[in-house]
CSV table of C-alpha atoms in Angstrom, one decimal:
chain,number,residue,atom,x,y,z
V,1,MET,CA,14.0,13.8,-16.8
V,2,LYS,CA,14.7,11.9,-13.6
V,3,THR,CA,11.1,12.2,-12.5
V,4,ILE,CA,9.9,10.6,-15.7
V,5,THR,CA,12.4,7.8,-15.3
V,6,SER,CA,11.4,7.1,-11.7
V,7,LEU,CA,7.7,7.1,-12.7
V,8,GLY,CA,8.4,4.5,-15.3
V,9,ILE,CA,10.2,2.3,-12.8
V,10,ILE,CA,7.2,2.6,-10.3
V,11,LYS,CA,4.8,1.7,-13.1
V,12,GLU,CA,6.7,-1.5,-13.9
V,13,ARG,CA,6.8,-2.4,-10.2
V,14,VAL,CA,3.0,-1.8,-9.9
V,15,LYS,CA,2.5,-4.2,-12.9
V,16,LYS,CA,4.7,-6.9,-11.3
V,17,ARG,CA,3.2,-6.7,-7.8
V,18,LYS,CA,-0.4,-5.7,-8.4
V,19,GLY,CA,-1.7,-8.4,-6.0
V,20,TRP,CA,0.4,-7.3,-3.1
V,21,ILE,CA,-0.5,-3.6,-3.7
V,22,ALA,CA,-4.2,-4.4,-3.8
V,23,PHE,CA,-3.9,-6.4,-0.6
V,24,GLY,CA,-2.1,-3.6,1.2
V,25,ASN,CA,-4.6,-1.0,0.0
V,26,THR,CA,-7.5,-3.3,1.1
V,27,LEU,CA,-6.1,-3.4,4.6
V,28,LEU,CA,-5.5,0.3,4.6
V,29,ILE,CA,-9.1,1.1,3.6
V,30,THR,CA,-10.5,-1.5,6.0
V,31,GLY,CA,-8.5,0.1,8.8
V,32,PHE,CA,-9.8,3.6,8.0
V,33,LEU,CA,-13.4,2.4,7.7
V,34,SER,CA,-13.3,0.4,11.0
V,35,PHE,CA,-11.5,3.1,12.9
V,36,SER,CA,-14.7,4.6,14.4
V,37,ASN,CA,-15.9,1.3,15.9
V,38,HIS,CA,-12.6,-0.3,16.8
V,39,PRO,CA,-9.8,2.4,17.0
V,40,ASP,CA,-7.0,0.0,18.0
V,41,TRP,CA,-7.8,-2.5,15.3
V,42,GLY,CA,-8.2,0.2,12.7
V,43,VAL,CA,-4.9,1.8,13.4
V,44,TRP,CA,-3.0,-1.5,13.3
V,45,CYS,CA,-4.8,-2.7,10.1
V,46,SER,CA,-4.1,0.7,8.4
V,47,ALA,CA,-0.4,0.6,9.4
V,48,ILE,CA,0.1,-3.0,8.2
V,49,GLY,CA,-1.6,-2.2,4.9
V,50,PHE,CA,0.5,0.9,4.4
V,51,VAL,CA,3.7,-1.0,5.1
V,52,ILE,CA,2.8,-3.8,2.8
V,53,THR,CA,2.0,-1.3,0.0
V,54,LEU,CA,5.3,0.5,0.5
V,55,ILE,CA,7.3,-2.7,0.5
V,56,ALA,CA,5.6,-3.9,-2.7
V,57,LEU,CA,6.3,-0.5,-4.4
V,58,PHE,CA,9.9,0.0,-3.3
V,59,LYS,CA,11.3,-3.5,-3.1
V,60,LYS,CA,13.7,-4.2,-6.0
């Protein structure tokens, strides 16, 4: 039962912060795609996108 409740909470947070999650995911995907040409930039871009997505999901 606890899993179902936490999934409902995450769904509500996704609805509220859809723009930030999309921005974080865009940075994450851009970092992965550019990793072969620019490894340093790709790693930092992916890391920043991952952090933004996590903050948007788990911030109360």
